[in-house]
PDB file of C-alpha atoms and ligand atoms in Angstrom:
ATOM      1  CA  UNK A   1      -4.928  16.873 -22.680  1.00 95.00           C
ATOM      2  CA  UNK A   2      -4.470  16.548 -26.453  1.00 97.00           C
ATOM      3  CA  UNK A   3      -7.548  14.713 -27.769  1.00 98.00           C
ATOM      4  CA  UNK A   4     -10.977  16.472 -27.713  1.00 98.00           C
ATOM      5  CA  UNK A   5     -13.591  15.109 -25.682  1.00 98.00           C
ATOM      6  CA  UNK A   6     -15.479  13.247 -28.585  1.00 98.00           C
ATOM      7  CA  UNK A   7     -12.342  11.632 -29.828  1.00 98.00           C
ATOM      8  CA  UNK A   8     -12.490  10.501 -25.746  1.00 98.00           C
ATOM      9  CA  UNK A   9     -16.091   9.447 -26.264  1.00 98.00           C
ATOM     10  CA  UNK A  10     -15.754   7.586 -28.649  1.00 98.00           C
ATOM     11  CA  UNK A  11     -12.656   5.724 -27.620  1.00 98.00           C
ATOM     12  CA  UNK A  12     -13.906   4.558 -24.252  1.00 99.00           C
ATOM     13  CA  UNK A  13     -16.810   3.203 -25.946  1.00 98.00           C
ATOM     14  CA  UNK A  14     -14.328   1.231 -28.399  1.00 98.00           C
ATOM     15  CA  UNK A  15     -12.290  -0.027 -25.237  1.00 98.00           C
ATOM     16  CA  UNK A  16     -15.371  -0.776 -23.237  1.00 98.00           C
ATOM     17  CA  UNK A  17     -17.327  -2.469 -26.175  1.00 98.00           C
ATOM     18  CA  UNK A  18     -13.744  -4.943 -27.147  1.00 98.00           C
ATOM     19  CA  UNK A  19     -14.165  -5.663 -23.120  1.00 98.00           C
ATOM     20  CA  UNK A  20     -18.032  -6.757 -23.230  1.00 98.00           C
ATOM     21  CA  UNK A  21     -17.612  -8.594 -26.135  1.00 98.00           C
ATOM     22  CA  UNK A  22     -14.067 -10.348 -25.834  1.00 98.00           C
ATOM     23  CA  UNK A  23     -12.881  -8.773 -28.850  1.00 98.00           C
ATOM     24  CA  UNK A  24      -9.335  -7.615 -29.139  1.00 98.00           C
ATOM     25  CA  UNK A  25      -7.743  -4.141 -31.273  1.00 98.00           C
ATOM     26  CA  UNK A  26      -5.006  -2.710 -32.057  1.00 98.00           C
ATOM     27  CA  UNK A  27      -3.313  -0.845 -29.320  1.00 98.00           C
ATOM     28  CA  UNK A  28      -5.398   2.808 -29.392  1.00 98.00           C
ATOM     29  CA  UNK A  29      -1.861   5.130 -29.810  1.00 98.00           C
ATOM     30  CA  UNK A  30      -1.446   3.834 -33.304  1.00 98.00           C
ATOM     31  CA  UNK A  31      -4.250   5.836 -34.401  1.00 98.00           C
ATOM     32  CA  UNK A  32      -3.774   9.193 -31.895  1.00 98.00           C
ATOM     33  CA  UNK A  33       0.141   9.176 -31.025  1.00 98.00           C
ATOM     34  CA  UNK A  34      -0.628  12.379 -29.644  1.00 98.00           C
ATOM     35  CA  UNK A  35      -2.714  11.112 -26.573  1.00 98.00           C
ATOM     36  CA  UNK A  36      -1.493  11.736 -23.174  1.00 98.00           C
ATOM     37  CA  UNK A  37      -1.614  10.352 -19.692  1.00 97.00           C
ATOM     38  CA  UNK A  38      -4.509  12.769 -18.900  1.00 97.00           C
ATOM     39  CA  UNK A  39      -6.401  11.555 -22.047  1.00 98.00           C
ATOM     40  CA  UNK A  40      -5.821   7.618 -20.845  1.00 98.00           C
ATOM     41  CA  UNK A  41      -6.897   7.998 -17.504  1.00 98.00           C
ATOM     42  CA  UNK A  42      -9.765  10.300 -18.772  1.00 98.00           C
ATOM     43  CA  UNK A  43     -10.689   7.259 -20.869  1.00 98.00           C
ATOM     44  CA  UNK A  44     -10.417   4.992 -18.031  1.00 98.00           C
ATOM     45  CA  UNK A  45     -12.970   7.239 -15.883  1.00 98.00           C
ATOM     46  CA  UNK A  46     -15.018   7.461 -19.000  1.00 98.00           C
ATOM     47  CA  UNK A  47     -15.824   3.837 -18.995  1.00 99.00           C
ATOM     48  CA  UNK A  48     -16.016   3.708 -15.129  1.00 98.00           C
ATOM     49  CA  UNK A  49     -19.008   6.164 -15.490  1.00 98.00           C
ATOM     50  CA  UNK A  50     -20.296   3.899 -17.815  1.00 98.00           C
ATOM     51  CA  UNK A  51     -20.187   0.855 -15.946  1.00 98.00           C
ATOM     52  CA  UNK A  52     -21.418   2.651 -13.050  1.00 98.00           C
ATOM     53  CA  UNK A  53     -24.786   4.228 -15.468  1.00 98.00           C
ATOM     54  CA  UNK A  54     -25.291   0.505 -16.026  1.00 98.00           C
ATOM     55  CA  UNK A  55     -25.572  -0.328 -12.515  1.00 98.00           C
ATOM     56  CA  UNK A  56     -22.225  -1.422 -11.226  1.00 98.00           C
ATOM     57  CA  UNK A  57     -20.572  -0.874  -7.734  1.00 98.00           C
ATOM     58  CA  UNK A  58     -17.086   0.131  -7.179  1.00 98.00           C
ATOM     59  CA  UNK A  59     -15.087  -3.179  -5.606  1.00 98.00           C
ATOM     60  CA  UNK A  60     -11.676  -1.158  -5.246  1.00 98.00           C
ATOM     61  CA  UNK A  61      -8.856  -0.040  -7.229  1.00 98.00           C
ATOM     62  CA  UNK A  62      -5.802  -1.649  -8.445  1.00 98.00           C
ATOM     63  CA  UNK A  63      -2.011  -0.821  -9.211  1.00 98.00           C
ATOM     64  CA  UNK A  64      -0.437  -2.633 -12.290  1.00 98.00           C
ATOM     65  CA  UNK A  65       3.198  -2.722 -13.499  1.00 97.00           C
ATOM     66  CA  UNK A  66       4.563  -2.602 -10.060  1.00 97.00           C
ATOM     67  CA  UNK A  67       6.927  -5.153 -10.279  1.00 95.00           C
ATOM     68  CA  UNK A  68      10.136  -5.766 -12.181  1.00 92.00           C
ATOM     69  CA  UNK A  69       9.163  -9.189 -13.330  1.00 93.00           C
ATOM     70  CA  UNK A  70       5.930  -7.464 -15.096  1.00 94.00           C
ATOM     71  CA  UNK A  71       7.893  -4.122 -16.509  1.00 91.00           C
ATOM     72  CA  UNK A  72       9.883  -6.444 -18.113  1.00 90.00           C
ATOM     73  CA  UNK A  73       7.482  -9.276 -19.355  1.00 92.00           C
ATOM     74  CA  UNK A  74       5.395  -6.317 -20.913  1.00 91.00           C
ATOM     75  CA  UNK A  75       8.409  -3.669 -21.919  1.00 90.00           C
ATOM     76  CA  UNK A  76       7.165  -0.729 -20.048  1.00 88.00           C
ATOM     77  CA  UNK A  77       9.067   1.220 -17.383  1.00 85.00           C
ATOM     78  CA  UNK A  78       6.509   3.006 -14.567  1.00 91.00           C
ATOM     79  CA  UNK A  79       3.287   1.585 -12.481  1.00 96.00           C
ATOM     80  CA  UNK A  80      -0.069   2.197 -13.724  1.00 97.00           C
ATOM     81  CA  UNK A  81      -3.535   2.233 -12.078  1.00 98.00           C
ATOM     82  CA  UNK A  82      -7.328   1.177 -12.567  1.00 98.00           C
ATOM     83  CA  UNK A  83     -10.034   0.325 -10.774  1.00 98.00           C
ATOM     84  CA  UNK A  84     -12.595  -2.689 -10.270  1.00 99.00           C
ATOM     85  CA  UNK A  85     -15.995  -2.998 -10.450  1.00 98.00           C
ATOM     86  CA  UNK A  86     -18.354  -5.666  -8.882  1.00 98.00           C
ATOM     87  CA  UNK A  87     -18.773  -7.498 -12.110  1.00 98.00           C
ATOM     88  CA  UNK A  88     -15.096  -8.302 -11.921  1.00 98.00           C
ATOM     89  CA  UNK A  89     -15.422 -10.105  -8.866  1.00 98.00           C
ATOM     90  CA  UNK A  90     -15.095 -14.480  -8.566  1.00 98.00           C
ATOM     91  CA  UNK A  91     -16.177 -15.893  -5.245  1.00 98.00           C
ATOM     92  CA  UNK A  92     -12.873 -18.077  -3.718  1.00 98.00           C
ATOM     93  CA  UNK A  93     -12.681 -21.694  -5.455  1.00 98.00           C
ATOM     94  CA  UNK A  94     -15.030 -20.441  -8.483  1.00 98.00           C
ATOM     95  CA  UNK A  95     -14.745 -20.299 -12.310  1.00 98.00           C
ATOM     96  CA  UNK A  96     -14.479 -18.154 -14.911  1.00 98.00           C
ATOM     97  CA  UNK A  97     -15.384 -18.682 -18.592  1.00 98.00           C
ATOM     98  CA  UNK A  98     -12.632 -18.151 -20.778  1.00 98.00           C
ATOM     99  CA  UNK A  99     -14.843 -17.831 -23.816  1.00 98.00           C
ATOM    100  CA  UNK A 100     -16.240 -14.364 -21.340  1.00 98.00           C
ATOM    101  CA  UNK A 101     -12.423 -13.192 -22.375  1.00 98.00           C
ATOM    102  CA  UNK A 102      -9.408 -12.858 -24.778  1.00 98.00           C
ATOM    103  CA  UNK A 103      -6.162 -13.919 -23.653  1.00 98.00           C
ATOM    104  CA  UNK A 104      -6.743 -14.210 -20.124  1.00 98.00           C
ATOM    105  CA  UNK A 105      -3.198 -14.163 -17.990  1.00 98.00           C
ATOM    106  CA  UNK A 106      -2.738 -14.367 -13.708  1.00 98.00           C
ATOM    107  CA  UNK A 107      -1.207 -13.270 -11.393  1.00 98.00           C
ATOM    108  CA  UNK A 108      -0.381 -13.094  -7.963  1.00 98.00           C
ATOM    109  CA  UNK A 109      -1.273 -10.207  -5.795  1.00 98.00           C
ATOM    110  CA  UNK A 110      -1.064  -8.769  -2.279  1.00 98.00           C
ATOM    111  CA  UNK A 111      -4.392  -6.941  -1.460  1.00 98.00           C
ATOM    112  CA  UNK A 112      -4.832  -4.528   1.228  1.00 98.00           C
ATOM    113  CA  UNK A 113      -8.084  -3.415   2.890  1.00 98.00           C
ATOM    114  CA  UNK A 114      -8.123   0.146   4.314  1.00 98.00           C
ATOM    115  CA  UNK A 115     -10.088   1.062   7.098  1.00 98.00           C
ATOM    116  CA  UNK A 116      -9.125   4.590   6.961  1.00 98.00           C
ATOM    117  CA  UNK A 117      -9.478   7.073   4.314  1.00 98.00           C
ATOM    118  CA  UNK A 118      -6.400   7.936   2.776  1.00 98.00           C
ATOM    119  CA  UNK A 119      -4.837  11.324   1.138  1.00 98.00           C
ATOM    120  CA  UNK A 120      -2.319  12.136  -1.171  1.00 97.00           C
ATOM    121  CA  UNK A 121       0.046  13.991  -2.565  1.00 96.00           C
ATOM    122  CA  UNK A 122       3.212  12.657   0.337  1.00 97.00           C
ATOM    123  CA  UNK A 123       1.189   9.407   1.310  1.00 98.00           C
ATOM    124  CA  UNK A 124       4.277   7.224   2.677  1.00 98.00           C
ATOM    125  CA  UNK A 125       4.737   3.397   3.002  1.00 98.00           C
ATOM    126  CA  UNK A 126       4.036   3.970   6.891  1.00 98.00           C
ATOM    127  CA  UNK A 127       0.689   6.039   6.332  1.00 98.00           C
ATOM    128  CA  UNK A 128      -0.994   3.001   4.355  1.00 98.00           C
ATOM    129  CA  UNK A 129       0.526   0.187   6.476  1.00 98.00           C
ATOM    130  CA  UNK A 130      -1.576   2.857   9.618  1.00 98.00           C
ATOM    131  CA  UNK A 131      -4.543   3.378   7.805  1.00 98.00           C
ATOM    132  CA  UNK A 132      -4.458  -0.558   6.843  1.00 98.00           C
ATOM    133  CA  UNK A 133      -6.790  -3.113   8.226  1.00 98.00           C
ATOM    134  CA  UNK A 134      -5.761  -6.127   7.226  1.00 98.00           C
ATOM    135  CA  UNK A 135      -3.895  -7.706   4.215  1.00 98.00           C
ATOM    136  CA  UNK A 136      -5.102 -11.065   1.885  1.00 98.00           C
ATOM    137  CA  UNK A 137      -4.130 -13.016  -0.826  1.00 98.00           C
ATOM    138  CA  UNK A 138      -5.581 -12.399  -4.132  1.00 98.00           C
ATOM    139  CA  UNK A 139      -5.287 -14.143  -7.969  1.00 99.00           C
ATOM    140  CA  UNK A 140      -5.579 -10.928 -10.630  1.00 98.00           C
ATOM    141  CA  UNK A 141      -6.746 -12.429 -14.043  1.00 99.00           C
ATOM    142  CA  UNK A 142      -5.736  -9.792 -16.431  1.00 98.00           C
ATOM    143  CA  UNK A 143      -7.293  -9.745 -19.981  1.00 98.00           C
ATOM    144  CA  UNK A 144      -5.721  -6.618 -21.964  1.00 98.00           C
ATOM    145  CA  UNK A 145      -7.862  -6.013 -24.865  1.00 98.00           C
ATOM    146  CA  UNK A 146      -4.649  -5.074 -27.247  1.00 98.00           C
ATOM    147  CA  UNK A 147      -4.245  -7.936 -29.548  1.00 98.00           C
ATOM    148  CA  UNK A 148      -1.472 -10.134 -28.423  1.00 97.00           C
ATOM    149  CA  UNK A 149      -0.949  -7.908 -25.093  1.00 97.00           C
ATOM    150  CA  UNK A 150       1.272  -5.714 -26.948  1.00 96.00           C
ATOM    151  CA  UNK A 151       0.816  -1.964 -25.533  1.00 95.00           C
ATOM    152  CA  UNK A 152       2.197   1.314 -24.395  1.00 95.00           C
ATOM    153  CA  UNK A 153       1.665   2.402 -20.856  1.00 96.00           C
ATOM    154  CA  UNK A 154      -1.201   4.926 -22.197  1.00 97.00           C
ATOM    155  CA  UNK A 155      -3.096   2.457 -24.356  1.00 98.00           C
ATOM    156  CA  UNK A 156      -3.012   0.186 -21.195  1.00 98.00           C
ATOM    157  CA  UNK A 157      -4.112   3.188 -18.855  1.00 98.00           C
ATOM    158  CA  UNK A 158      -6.947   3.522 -21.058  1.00 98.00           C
ATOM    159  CA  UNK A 159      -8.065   0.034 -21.073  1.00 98.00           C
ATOM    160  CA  UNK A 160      -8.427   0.097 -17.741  1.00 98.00           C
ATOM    161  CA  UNK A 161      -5.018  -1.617 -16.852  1.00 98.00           C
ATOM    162  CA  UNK A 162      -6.263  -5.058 -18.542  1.00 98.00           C
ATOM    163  CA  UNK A 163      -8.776  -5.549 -15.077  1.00 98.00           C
ATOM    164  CA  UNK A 164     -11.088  -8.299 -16.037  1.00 98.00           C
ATOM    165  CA  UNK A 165     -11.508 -10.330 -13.296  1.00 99.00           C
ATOM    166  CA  UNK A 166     -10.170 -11.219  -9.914  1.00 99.00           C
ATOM    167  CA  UNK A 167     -10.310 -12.936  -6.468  1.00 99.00           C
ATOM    168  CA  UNK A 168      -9.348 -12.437  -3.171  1.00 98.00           C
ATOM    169  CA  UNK A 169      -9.751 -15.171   0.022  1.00 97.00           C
ATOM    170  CA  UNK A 170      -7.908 -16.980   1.675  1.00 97.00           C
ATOM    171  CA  UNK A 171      -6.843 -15.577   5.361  1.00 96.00           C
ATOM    172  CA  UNK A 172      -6.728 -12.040   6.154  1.00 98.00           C
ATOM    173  CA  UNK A 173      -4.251 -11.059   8.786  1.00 98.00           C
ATOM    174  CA  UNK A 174      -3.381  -7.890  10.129  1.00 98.00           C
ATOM    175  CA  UNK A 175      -1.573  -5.647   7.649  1.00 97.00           C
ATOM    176  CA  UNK A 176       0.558  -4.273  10.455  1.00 95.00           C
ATOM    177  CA  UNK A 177       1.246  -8.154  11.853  1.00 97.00           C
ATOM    178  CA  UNK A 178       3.130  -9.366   8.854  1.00 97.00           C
ATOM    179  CA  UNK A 179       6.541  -8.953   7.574  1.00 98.00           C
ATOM    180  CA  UNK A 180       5.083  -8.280   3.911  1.00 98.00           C
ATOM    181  CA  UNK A 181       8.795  -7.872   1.957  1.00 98.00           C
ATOM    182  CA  UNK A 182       8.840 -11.219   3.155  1.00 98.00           C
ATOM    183  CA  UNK A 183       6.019 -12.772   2.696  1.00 98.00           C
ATOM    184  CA  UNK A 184       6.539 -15.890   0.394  1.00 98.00           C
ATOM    185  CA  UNK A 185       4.394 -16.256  -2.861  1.00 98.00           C
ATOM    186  CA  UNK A 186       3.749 -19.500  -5.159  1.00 98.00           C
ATOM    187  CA  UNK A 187       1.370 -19.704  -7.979  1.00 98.00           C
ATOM    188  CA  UNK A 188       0.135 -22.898  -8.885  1.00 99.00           C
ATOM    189  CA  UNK A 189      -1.150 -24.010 -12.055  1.00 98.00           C
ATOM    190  CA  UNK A 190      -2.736 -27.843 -11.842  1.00 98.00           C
ATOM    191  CA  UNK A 191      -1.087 -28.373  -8.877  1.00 98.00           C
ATOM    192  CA  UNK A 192       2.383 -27.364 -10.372  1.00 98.00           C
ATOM    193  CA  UNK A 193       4.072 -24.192  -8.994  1.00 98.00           C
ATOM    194  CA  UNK A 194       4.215 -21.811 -12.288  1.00 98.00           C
ATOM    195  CA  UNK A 195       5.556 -18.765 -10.485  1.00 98.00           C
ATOM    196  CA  UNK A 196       7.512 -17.891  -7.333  1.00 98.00           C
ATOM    197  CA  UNK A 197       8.220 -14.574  -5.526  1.00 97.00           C
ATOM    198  CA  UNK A 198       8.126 -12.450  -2.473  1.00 98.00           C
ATOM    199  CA  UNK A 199       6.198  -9.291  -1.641  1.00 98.00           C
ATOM    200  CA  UNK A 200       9.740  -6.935  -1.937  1.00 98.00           C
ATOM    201  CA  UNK A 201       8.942  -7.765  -5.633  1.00 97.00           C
ATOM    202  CA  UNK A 202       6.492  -5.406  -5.488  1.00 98.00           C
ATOM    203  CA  UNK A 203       8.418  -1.940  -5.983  1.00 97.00           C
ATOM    204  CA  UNK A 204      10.926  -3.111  -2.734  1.00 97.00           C
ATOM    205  CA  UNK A 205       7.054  -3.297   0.078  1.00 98.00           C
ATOM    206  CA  UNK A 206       3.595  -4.187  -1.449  1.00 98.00           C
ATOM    207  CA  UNK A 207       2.271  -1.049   0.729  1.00 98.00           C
ATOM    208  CA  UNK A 208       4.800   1.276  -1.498  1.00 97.00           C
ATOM    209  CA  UNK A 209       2.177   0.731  -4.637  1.00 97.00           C
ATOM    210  CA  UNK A 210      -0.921   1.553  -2.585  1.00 98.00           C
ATOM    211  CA  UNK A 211       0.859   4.866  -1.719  1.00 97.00           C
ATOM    212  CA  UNK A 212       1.374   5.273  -5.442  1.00 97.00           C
ATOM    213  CA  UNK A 213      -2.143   4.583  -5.978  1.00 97.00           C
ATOM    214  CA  UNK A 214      -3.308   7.313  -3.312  1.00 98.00           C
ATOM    215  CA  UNK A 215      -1.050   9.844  -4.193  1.00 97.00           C
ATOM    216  CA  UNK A 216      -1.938   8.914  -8.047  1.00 97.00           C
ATOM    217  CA  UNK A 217      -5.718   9.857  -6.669  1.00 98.00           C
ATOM    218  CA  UNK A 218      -4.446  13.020  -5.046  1.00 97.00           C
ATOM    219  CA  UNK A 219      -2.967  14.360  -8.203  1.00 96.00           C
ATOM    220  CA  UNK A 220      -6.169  14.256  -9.422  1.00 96.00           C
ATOM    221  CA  UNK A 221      -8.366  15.140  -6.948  1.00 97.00           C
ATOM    222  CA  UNK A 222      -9.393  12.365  -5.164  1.00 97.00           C
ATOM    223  CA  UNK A 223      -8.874  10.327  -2.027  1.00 98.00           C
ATOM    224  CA  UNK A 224      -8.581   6.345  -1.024  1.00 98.00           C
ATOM    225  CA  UNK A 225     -12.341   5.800   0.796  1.00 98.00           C
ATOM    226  CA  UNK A 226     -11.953   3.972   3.950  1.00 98.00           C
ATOM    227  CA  UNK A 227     -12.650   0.362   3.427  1.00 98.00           C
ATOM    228  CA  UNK A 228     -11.250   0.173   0.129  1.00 98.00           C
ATOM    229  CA  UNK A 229      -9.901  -3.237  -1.201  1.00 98.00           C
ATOM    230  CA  UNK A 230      -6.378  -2.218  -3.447  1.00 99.00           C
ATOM    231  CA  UNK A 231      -4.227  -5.124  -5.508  1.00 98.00           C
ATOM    232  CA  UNK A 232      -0.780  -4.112  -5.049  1.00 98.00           C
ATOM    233  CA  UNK A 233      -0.142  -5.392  -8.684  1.00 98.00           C
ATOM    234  CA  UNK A 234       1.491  -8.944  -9.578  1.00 97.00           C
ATOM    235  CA  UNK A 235       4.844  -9.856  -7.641  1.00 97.00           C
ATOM    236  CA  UNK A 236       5.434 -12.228 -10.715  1.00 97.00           C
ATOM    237  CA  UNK A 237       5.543 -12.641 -14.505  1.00 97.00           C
ATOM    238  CA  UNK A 238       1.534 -13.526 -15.690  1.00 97.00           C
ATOM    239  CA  UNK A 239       1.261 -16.669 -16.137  1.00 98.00           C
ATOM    240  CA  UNK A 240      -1.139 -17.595 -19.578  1.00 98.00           C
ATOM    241  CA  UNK A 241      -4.258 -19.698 -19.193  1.00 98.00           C
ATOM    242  CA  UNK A 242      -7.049 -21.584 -20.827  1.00 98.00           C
ATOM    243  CA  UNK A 243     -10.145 -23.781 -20.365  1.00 98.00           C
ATOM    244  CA  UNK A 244      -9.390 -26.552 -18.091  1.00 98.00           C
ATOM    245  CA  UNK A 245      -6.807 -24.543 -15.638  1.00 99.00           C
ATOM    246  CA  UNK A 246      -7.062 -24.061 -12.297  1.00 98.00           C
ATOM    247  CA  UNK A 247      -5.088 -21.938 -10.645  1.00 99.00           C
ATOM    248  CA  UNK A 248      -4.053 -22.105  -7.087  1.00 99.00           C
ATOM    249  CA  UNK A 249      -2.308 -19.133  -4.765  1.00 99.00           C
ATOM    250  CA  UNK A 250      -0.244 -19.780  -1.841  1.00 98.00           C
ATOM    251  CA  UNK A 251       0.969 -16.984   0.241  1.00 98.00           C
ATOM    252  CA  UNK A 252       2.611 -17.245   3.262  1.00 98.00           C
ATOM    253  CA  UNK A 253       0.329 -17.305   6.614  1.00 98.00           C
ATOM    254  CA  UNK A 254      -1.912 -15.953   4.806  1.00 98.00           C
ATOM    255  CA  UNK A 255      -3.589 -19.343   3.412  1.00 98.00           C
ATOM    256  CA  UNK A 256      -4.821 -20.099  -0.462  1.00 98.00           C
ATOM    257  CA  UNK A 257      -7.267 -18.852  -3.215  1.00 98.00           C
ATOM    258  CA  UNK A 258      -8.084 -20.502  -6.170  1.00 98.00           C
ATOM    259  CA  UNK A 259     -10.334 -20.535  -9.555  1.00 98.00           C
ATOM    260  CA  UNK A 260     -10.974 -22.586 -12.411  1.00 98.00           C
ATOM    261  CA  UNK A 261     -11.086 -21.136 -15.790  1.00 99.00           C
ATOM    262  CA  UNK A 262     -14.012 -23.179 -17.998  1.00 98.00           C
TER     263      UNK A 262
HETATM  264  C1  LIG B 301      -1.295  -4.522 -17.390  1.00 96.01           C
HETATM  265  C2  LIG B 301      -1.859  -4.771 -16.016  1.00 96.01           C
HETATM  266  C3  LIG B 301      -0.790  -5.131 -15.048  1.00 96.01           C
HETATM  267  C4  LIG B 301      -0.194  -5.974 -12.767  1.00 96.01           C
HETATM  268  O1  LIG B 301      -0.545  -6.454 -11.691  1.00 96.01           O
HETATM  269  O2  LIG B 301       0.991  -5.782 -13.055  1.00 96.01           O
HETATM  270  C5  LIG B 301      -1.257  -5.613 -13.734  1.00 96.01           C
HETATM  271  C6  LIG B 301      -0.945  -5.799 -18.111  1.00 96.01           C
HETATM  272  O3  LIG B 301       0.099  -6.388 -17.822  1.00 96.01           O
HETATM  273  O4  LIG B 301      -1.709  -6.203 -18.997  1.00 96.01           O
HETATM  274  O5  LIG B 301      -2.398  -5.761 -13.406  1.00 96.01           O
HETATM  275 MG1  LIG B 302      -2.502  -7.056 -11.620  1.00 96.01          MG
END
């Protein structure tokens, strides 16, 4: 750690307050080069306790970055991870207010759903795909709070990985049922496909970021709870959006979810 725990304080407060009010800043590093990646994710958990004071309820945890087509839309190099709260949540076909957020982006994401509790440090592609129940489709709208999206992979850590809203429906099959390198992705944006993929996209198997994620957790002391929802992180580039969009995601046997941003 190289920041003290006020310069913490106060920092997760900033991050947290630009997220509640839609209000973008400068990317946190410029002002403390020195922080590290214990000091981002200790931000991150400081405004998770926060929005758990204030009466929120875990909804799961995410991985970010996990793709090629991201690292390279946002110039960084390694995954990331945050989590999600209940207030991110849309319901399946419902709409979120733009004016709530930023810059809002999507993207489309393989979620799993655990129904065993998971360990790291060595958790392997096979142990989540065995402690998996079943898989679903799932639009990620991302809303970084750095102005124009630009970051570093701590400033994003901090800000909680850009998480501002998401959904998940469509058809849940068995994780273990599905071929999920395979498994065909289109995003559509008013009916138009915007972006195209597969689930190999995703750091070669979707599963292989949820094993990040746990053994991410294990580093620090913690474990995947048994029925936890996880977004394996976007198998495309974002895709930009703005009042008036809706935004459709087809994944293969696994049906659609959509929203509408207003
Ligand atoms: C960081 C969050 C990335 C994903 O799925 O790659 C993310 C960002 O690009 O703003 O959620
Ligand atoms: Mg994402």
């Amino acid at each position: 750690m190289a920041l003290s725990s006020k310069i913490l304080d106060k920092l997760a407060k900033h991050l947290h307050a630009c997220q509640r009010e839609a209000r973008d800043t400068p990317k946190i590093t410029d002002d403390h080069p020195e922080m590290d990646f214990d000091d981002a994710y200790a931000i991150q958990d400081r405004i998770l306790a926060a929005k758990l004071k204030g009466g929120a309820h875990m909804a799961g945890y995410k991985a970010g970055l996990t793709s090629h087509a991201k690292m390279k839309q946002m110039g960084v190099t390694d995954p990331v991870f945050g989590f999600l709260v209940d207030e991110f949540t849309v319901a399946d076909g419902g709409e979120v207010k733009v004016s709530d957020l930023i810059h809002p982006k999507v993207e489309p994401e393989i979620c799993f759903v655990t129904r065993d509790e998971l360990k790291g440090p060595g958790c392997s592609i096979a142990n989540v795909l065995a402690a998996s129940d079943v898989v679903l489709p799932g639009i990620e709208v991302i809303d970084s709070r750095y102005r124009d999206f630009k970051f570093d992979l701590k400033s994003v850590v901090a800000d909680n990985t850009s998480a501002s809203r998401f959904v998940v429906g469509g058809h849940a099959v068995d994780a273990r049922s599905v071929d999920l390198r395979t498994t065909g992705i289109v995003l559509e944006k008013n009916g138009v496909p915007v972006a195209l993929g597969a689930g190999a996209a995703v750091l070669g198997h979707p599963a292989a970021a949820v094993a990040m994620l746990v053994n991410h957790l294990g580093r620090r002391g913690k474990t995947l709870p048994a029925g936890s929802l996880v977004l394996s992180g976007g198998a495309t580039e974002a895709v930009a959006v703005q009042a008036g969009d809706h935004v459709c995601l087809r994944m293969q046997g696994m049906g659609s979810v959509s929203l509408r941003f207003v």
